[in-house]
Amino acid sequence: MISILFAKAIQLIGIRLVQFATIAVVFIPLERLIPFHAKQRMFRRQFFIDLLHYFIGGLFIIVFVRITYYGMPMLARWIHLPPSPITVKGLPWWEQILLFEAGWTFLGYWVHRYEHVNPVLWRLHSIHESTEQLDWLSAFRLHPLEPALFQVLTIVPLWYLGMSVPVVLWYKIYSYIFAHVQHSNVVFPIGPLKYVFPTPEFHRWHHARVTDASGRQVRSFRNFAEYPIWDILFGTFYLPKERPTAYGNARKVPMDYMAQLAYPFGAHEKVLTWKRSLMERLQLSDRLDRIRQRITPAHDAFENSLAGLCLLRTGEPSMTPLIPMQPMLGKEEA
């Protein structure tokens, strides 16, 4: 039994490494050649925090999704869940894909929107909103329980309608790639189609810092959907000609991986205290500082050489760091 579980764990790690390498090979060059923010570094601040989220949280997400897909039929039989009176099993695969995409993005819009007004869900979602520099890797700064929540509230209801397995597999691949595209530091010049298809610029306005009329930073309340159509229909669409320059709508979230996992439960201060005590006992702080000092010149030279690859010479947009905008619902502090 233990050997089987170990083999499965190695297999999952291998899958995650292949996914990481495949996406990195595509997006790292793109973010250097056509960046949205040319001055943003590849090894930016909090890069390694997001790397831990990608691998550790990502493995949890893979396991949970598999349990959902393969466990739901068994659970339905066990609780004697009656079949859905409405089914899509008889529809062609392309119609199922269109219905699936429309259904989960509609449900996802409302779940995401509710996360910004419900205090409990906001503490969970604020981990993702805390990122201050968006790129392909920041897409997976997520508390592991949040994608589990989305899976239950958006995908399981559609499964109940009888969506076929190939459609579900298509969704898994598409949603994985889409998350990276949505958060990437890449310019997407698609003209008026940006009002139809999602672009990094559209989602960046969701992550952009927002202040109310009094200058207090508040939670963003715009661009919740995967596609602009839902925000247009429900009054939360925002896509001006200007570019956002400052990000991070959750200033109370600690910038530490273990503390972020504990943050929704209010235990982050204990985690940080324990970590500080451990680092003092092992004298790790001084050692890490010395390592940083040694690698900083090489890192600076490396980042400067990458900056020379940029094909865009428009410079950074000149805007105020905080975007003054009256919140569309409530005045919750970030």
Short mmCIF file of C-alpha atoms in Angstrom, two decimals:
data_model
loop_
_atom_site.label_atom_id
_atom_site.label_comp_id
_atom_site.label_asym_id
_atom_site.label_seq_id
_atom_site.Cartn_x
_atom_site.Cartn_y
_atom_site.Cartn_z
CA MET A 1 0.00 0.00 0.00
CA ILE A 2 2.77 2.42 0.96
CA SER A 3 4.72 1.59 -2.19
CA ILE A 4 1.63 2.27 -4.32
CA LEU A 5 1.05 5.63 -2.64
CA PHE A 6 4.73 6.52 -3.05
CA ALA A 7 4.60 5.62 -6.75
CA LYS A 8 1.46 7.75 -7.19
CA ALA A 9 3.13 10.67 -5.40
CA ILE A 10 6.19 10.42 -7.67
CA GLN A 11 3.87 10.30 -10.69
CA LEU A 12 2.02 13.45 -9.57
CA ILE A 13 5.29 15.30 -8.95
CA GLY A 14 6.45 14.28 -12.40
CA ILE A 15 3.24 15.56 -13.96
CA ARG A 16 3.61 18.87 -12.15
CA LEU A 17 7.24 19.25 -13.25
CA VAL A 18 6.26 18.60 -16.88
CA GLN A 19 3.44 21.15 -16.62
CA PHE A 20 5.81 23.70 -15.10
CA ALA A 21 8.50 23.19 -17.73
CA THR A 22 6.01 23.36 -20.61
CA ILE A 23 4.46 26.62 -19.45
CA ALA A 24 7.80 28.16 -18.45
CA VAL A 25 9.30 27.49 -21.88
CA VAL A 26 6.46 29.48 -23.46
CA PHE A 27 5.87 32.34 -21.04
CA ILE A 28 9.38 33.22 -19.85
CA PRO A 29 10.49 34.24 -23.38
CA LEU A 30 7.17 36.02 -24.06
CA GLU A 31 7.42 38.04 -20.85
CA ARG A 32 10.92 39.12 -21.84
CA LEU A 33 10.09 39.96 -25.46
CA ILE A 34 6.66 41.66 -25.17
CA PRO A 35 6.20 42.53 -21.48
CA PHE A 36 3.27 44.51 -20.10
CA HIS A 37 5.68 45.99 -17.54
CA ALA A 38 9.16 46.04 -19.08
CA LYS A 39 10.93 46.75 -15.78
CA GLN A 40 9.51 43.74 -13.96
CA ARG A 41 12.15 41.12 -13.25
CA MET A 42 11.87 37.41 -13.90
CA PHE A 43 13.09 36.54 -10.39
CA ARG A 44 10.92 39.22 -8.85
CA ARG A 45 9.99 39.74 -5.22
CA GLN A 46 8.00 36.83 -3.77
CA PHE A 47 8.92 34.63 -6.75
CA PHE A 48 9.82 31.69 -4.51
CA ILE A 49 6.64 32.05 -2.47
CA ASP A 50 4.65 31.62 -5.67
CA LEU A 51 6.88 28.70 -6.65
CA LEU A 52 5.91 26.92 -3.43
CA HIS A 53 2.24 27.68 -4.10
CA TYR A 54 2.61 26.25 -7.59
CA PHE A 55 4.11 22.94 -6.54
CA ILE A 56 2.75 22.25 -3.05
CA GLY A 57 -0.68 23.81 -3.52
CA GLY A 58 -0.78 22.60 -7.11
CA LEU A 59 -0.30 18.97 -6.09
CA PHE A 60 -3.17 19.32 -3.62
CA ILE A 61 -5.37 20.77 -6.37
CA ILE A 62 -4.56 17.88 -8.74
CA VAL A 63 -5.42 15.32 -6.06
CA PHE A 64 -8.65 17.09 -5.10
CA VAL A 65 -9.80 17.41 -8.71
CA ARG A 66 -9.19 13.71 -9.30
CA ILE A 67 -11.06 12.79 -6.14
CA THR A 68 -13.96 14.98 -7.29
CA TYR A 69 -14.20 13.53 -10.79
CA TYR A 70 -13.83 9.89 -9.77
CA GLY A 71 -15.44 10.12 -6.35
CA MET A 72 -18.63 11.96 -7.25
CA PRO A 73 -20.25 8.98 -9.07
CA MET A 74 -19.55 6.73 -6.08
CA LEU A 75 -20.87 9.36 -3.65
CA ALA A 76 -23.99 9.83 -5.78
CA ARG A 77 -24.69 6.08 -5.68
CA TRP A 78 -24.01 5.89 -1.96
CA ILE A 79 -26.45 8.69 -1.05
CA HIS A 80 -28.93 7.55 -3.73
CA LEU A 81 -28.80 10.89 -5.52
CA PRO A 82 -31.58 10.94 -8.12
CA PRO A 83 -30.51 11.65 -11.72
CA SER A 84 -30.79 15.21 -12.94
CA PRO A 85 -34.10 15.96 -14.67
CA ILE A 86 -32.04 17.98 -17.17
CA THR A 87 -29.17 16.26 -18.95
CA VAL A 88 -26.75 17.20 -21.71
CA LYS A 89 -25.49 13.69 -22.44
CA GLY A 90 -27.24 13.58 -25.81
CA LEU A 91 -25.70 16.82 -27.08
CA PRO A 92 -22.71 16.89 -29.45
CA TRP A 93 -19.33 17.43 -27.77
CA TRP A 94 -18.95 20.99 -29.10
CA GLU A 95 -22.33 22.01 -27.69
CA GLN A 96 -21.35 20.49 -24.35
CA ILE A 97 -18.12 22.50 -24.40
CA LEU A 98 -19.98 25.75 -25.07
CA LEU A 99 -22.52 25.03 -22.33
CA PHE A 100 -19.80 23.95 -19.92
CA GLU A 101 -17.76 27.09 -20.56
CA ALA A 102 -20.77 29.38 -20.23
CA GLY A 103 -21.99 27.57 -17.12
CA TRP A 104 -18.80 27.44 -15.09
CA THR A 105 -17.74 31.00 -15.97
CA PHE A 106 -21.20 32.30 -14.96
CA LEU A 107 -21.09 30.44 -11.65
CA GLY A 108 -17.43 31.39 -11.19
CA TYR A 109 -18.27 35.07 -11.64
CA TRP A 110 -20.72 35.02 -8.75
CA VAL A 111 -18.52 32.92 -6.47
CA HIS A 112 -15.58 35.28 -7.14
CA ARG A 113 -17.74 38.35 -6.63
CA TYR A 114 -19.10 36.98 -3.34
CA GLU A 115 -15.55 36.31 -2.13
CA HIS A 116 -14.94 40.06 -2.23
CA VAL A 117 -17.83 40.88 0.13
CA ASN A 118 -17.94 37.89 2.49
CA PRO A 119 -15.38 38.35 5.32
CA VAL A 120 -14.66 34.62 5.72
CA LEU A 121 -14.23 33.94 2.02
CA TRP A 122 -12.20 37.14 1.57
CA ARG A 123 -9.57 35.91 4.03
CA LEU A 124 -9.25 32.80 1.87
CA HIS A 125 -9.25 34.65 -1.45
CA SER A 126 -7.01 37.48 -0.25
CA ILE A 127 -3.98 35.19 -0.56
CA HIS A 128 -4.37 35.38 -4.33
CA GLU A 129 -5.13 39.11 -4.24
CA SER A 130 -1.98 39.88 -2.25
CA THR A 131 0.42 39.50 -5.19
CA GLU A 132 2.11 42.80 -6.06
CA GLN A 133 3.77 41.73 -9.33
CA LEU A 134 1.70 39.70 -11.76
CA ASP A 135 3.23 37.15 -14.09
CA TRP A 136 2.60 33.62 -15.35
CA LEU A 137 3.62 32.10 -12.00
CA SER A 138 1.51 34.36 -9.78
CA ALA A 139 -1.64 32.71 -11.17
CA PHE A 140 -1.16 29.89 -8.69
CA ARG A 141 -0.76 31.97 -5.56
CA LEU A 142 -3.85 30.40 -4.08
CA HIS A 143 -4.78 28.94 -0.74
CA PRO A 144 -5.37 25.23 -1.53
CA LEU A 145 -8.90 25.41 -0.15
CA GLU A 146 -9.99 28.09 -2.64
CA PRO A 147 -9.75 26.01 -5.85
CA ALA A 148 -11.38 23.18 -3.88
CA LEU A 149 -14.27 25.55 -3.11
CA PHE A 150 -14.53 26.58 -6.77
CA GLN A 151 -14.50 22.94 -7.83
CA VAL A 152 -17.43 22.12 -5.55
CA LEU A 153 -19.51 25.22 -6.32
CA THR A 154 -18.94 25.52 -10.07
CA ILE A 155 -17.83 22.23 -11.63
CA VAL A 156 -19.77 19.68 -9.56
CA PRO A 157 -23.19 21.15 -10.51
CA LEU A 158 -22.22 20.87 -14.17
CA TRP A 159 -21.06 17.29 -13.65
CA TYR A 160 -24.52 16.54 -12.27
CA LEU A 161 -25.99 17.56 -15.63
CA GLY A 162 -24.07 14.74 -17.29
CA MET A 163 -21.13 16.48 -18.96
CA SER A 164 -18.98 13.89 -20.73
CA VAL A 165 -15.47 13.02 -19.52
CA PRO A 166 -13.72 14.39 -22.68
CA VAL A 167 -15.36 17.77 -22.06
CA VAL A 168 -14.14 17.73 -18.47
CA LEU A 169 -10.60 16.84 -19.59
CA TRP A 170 -10.70 19.68 -22.11
CA TYR A 171 -11.71 22.04 -19.31
CA LYS A 172 -8.80 20.91 -17.11
CA ILE A 173 -6.24 21.61 -19.85
CA TYR A 174 -7.84 24.86 -20.97
CA SER A 175 -8.31 26.30 -17.47
CA TYR A 176 -4.68 25.52 -16.57
CA ILE A 177 -3.31 27.34 -19.63
CA PHE A 178 -5.87 30.14 -19.30
CA ALA A 179 -4.86 30.92 -15.70
CA HIS A 180 -1.28 31.50 -16.81
CA VAL A 181 -2.33 33.66 -19.76
CA GLN A 182 -4.65 35.75 -17.61
CA HIS A 183 -1.92 36.68 -15.12
CA SER A 184 1.05 36.85 -17.49
CA ASN A 185 3.21 39.94 -17.88
CA VAL A 186 2.51 40.00 -21.62
CA VAL A 187 0.93 42.51 -24.00
CA PHE A 188 -2.07 41.08 -25.86
CA PRO A 189 -2.75 43.42 -28.84
CA ILE A 190 -6.10 42.10 -30.03
CA GLY A 191 -7.87 45.45 -30.47
CA PRO A 192 -11.66 45.54 -29.98
CA LEU A 193 -11.68 41.79 -29.35
CA LYS A 194 -10.45 42.55 -25.83
CA TYR A 195 -14.09 43.27 -25.00
CA VAL A 196 -14.97 39.70 -26.00
CA PHE A 197 -11.99 37.56 -25.07
CA PRO A 198 -10.10 37.71 -21.77
CA THR A 199 -6.69 39.35 -21.79
CA PRO A 200 -4.02 39.93 -19.13
CA GLU A 201 -4.86 43.66 -19.20
CA PHE A 202 -8.52 42.94 -18.39
CA HIS A 203 -7.60 40.84 -15.36
CA ARG A 204 -4.85 43.22 -14.24
CA TRP A 205 -7.49 45.83 -13.51
CA HIS A 206 -9.03 43.34 -11.08
CA HIS A 207 -5.70 43.10 -9.22
CA ALA A 208 -4.93 46.84 -9.43
CA ARG A 209 -4.91 48.72 -6.14
CA VAL A 210 -8.01 50.80 -5.52
CA THR A 211 -8.79 53.72 -3.20
CA ASP A 212 -12.13 55.20 -2.26
CA ALA A 213 -13.03 58.91 -2.32
CA SER A 214 -11.24 59.48 1.00
CA GLY A 215 -8.01 57.87 -0.20
CA ARG A 216 -8.40 54.67 1.81
CA GLN A 217 -7.33 51.48 0.05
CA VAL A 218 -10.27 49.15 -0.51
CA ARG A 219 -10.94 45.83 -2.18
CA SER A 220 -11.24 45.83 -5.93
CA PHE A 221 -14.79 45.29 -7.16
CA ARG A 222 -14.47 44.91 -10.92
CA ASN A 223 -13.56 42.39 -13.62
CA PHE A 224 -14.47 39.23 -11.68
CA ALA A 225 -15.22 37.03 -14.67
CA GLU A 226 -13.10 34.92 -16.95
CA TYR A 227 -14.79 36.62 -19.93
CA PRO A 228 -15.73 40.33 -20.05
CA ILE A 229 -19.33 39.53 -21.01
CA TRP A 230 -20.39 38.67 -17.45
CA ASP A 231 -18.88 41.86 -16.02
CA ILE A 232 -20.53 43.89 -18.79
CA LEU A 233 -23.92 42.30 -18.05
CA PHE A 234 -23.68 42.73 -14.26
CA GLY A 235 -22.09 46.17 -14.10
CA THR A 236 -18.55 45.40 -12.93
CA PHE A 237 -16.66 45.85 -16.22
CA TYR A 238 -13.69 48.26 -16.17
CA LEU A 239 -11.14 48.56 -18.98
CA PRO A 240 -9.91 52.13 -19.60
CA LYS A 241 -7.19 53.17 -22.02
CA GLU A 242 -4.69 53.67 -19.19
CA ARG A 243 -2.64 50.86 -17.72
CA PRO A 244 -2.56 49.87 -14.05
CA THR A 245 0.84 50.21 -12.40
CA ALA A 246 0.35 49.05 -8.79
CA TYR A 247 -1.14 45.76 -7.67
CA GLY A 248 -2.06 44.03 -4.45
CA ASN A 249 -5.49 44.41 -2.86
CA ALA A 250 -4.79 42.52 0.35
CA ARG A 251 -2.20 44.47 2.31
CA LYS A 252 -2.78 42.50 5.55
CA VAL A 253 -1.65 39.18 4.09
CA PRO A 254 1.84 38.14 5.32
CA MET A 255 4.56 37.58 2.71
CA ASP A 256 5.48 34.12 3.95
CA TYR A 257 4.28 30.81 2.50
CA MET A 258 3.43 28.99 5.74
CA ALA A 259 1.88 32.12 7.22
CA GLN A 260 -0.30 32.53 4.13
CA LEU A 261 -1.65 29.01 4.59
CA ALA A 262 -2.51 29.89 8.19
CA TYR A 263 -3.88 33.38 7.44
CA PRO A 264 -7.54 32.42 6.71
CA PHE A 265 -7.69 30.78 10.16
CA GLY A 266 -6.10 33.70 12.00
CA ALA A 267 -3.03 31.64 12.98
CA HIS A 268 -0.47 33.47 10.82
CA GLU A 269 1.07 35.46 13.70
CA LYS A 270 1.84 32.23 15.57
CA VAL A 271 3.48 30.80 12.44
CA LEU A 272 5.59 33.93 11.95
CA THR A 273 6.63 33.95 15.63
CA TRP A 274 7.64 30.28 15.42
CA LYS A 275 9.58 30.90 12.22
CA ARG A 276 11.43 33.91 13.68
CA SER A 277 12.33 31.89 16.76
CA LEU A 278 13.63 29.00 14.65
CA MET A 279 15.70 31.27 12.41
CA GLU A 280 17.25 33.00 15.43
CA ARG A 281 18.07 29.66 17.03
CA LEU A 282 19.73 28.38 13.87
CA GLN A 283 21.21 31.80 12.98
CA LEU A 284 19.69 31.54 9.54
CA SER A 285 18.95 35.24 9.07
CA ASP A 286 22.61 36.27 8.96
CA ARG A 287 23.50 33.38 6.68
CA LEU A 288 20.71 34.19 4.26
CA ASP A 289 21.72 37.86 4.23
CA ARG A 290 25.27 36.92 3.31
CA ILE A 291 24.02 34.65 0.52
CA ARG A 292 21.82 37.48 -0.84
CA GLN A 293 24.76 39.89 -0.83
CA ARG A 294 26.89 37.42 -2.77
CA ILE A 295 24.34 36.64 -5.46
CA THR A 296 22.89 40.15 -5.88
CA PRO A 297 25.52 41.40 -8.39
CA ALA A 298 25.13 38.27 -10.55
CA HIS A 299 21.34 38.51 -10.30
CA ASP A 300 21.35 42.17 -11.32
CA ALA A 301 23.57 41.42 -14.31
CA PHE A 302 21.34 38.52 -15.33
CA GLU A 303 18.14 40.59 -15.11
CA ASN A 304 19.74 43.47 -17.04
CA SER A 305 20.74 41.11 -19.83
CA LEU A 306 17.17 39.80 -20.01
CA ALA A 307 15.82 43.35 -20.14
CA GLY A 308 17.83 43.88 -23.31
CA LEU A 309 15.66 41.29 -25.08
CA CYS A 310 12.54 43.47 -24.82
CA LEU A 311 11.06 44.35 -28.22
CA LEU A 312 8.82 47.11 -26.80
CA ARG A 313 10.29 50.53 -26.13
CA THR A 314 7.21 52.38 -24.91
CA GLY A 315 8.44 52.72 -21.34
CA GLU A 316 6.41 52.33 -18.22
CA PRO A 317 2.99 54.04 -18.13
CA SER A 318 2.89 57.22 -16.07
CA MET A 319 0.04 56.92 -13.59
CA THR A 320 -0.54 57.34 -9.90
CA PRO A 321 0.30 54.11 -8.04
CA LEU A 322 -3.19 53.86 -6.54
CA ILE A 323 -6.19 54.07 -8.81
CA PRO A 324 -8.86 56.34 -7.27
CA MET A 325 -12.21 54.73 -7.89
CA GLN A 326 -15.38 54.56 -5.87
CA PRO A 327 -16.10 50.92 -5.01
CA MET A 328 -19.19 49.58 -6.73
CA LEU A 329 -20.41 47.74 -3.63
CA GLY A 330 -19.50 48.42 -0.03
CA LYS A 331 -16.35 50.00 1.36
CA GLU A 332 -14.51 47.01 2.73
CA GLU A 333 -10.89 47.66 3.62
CA ALA A 334 -8.36 45.63 1.67
#
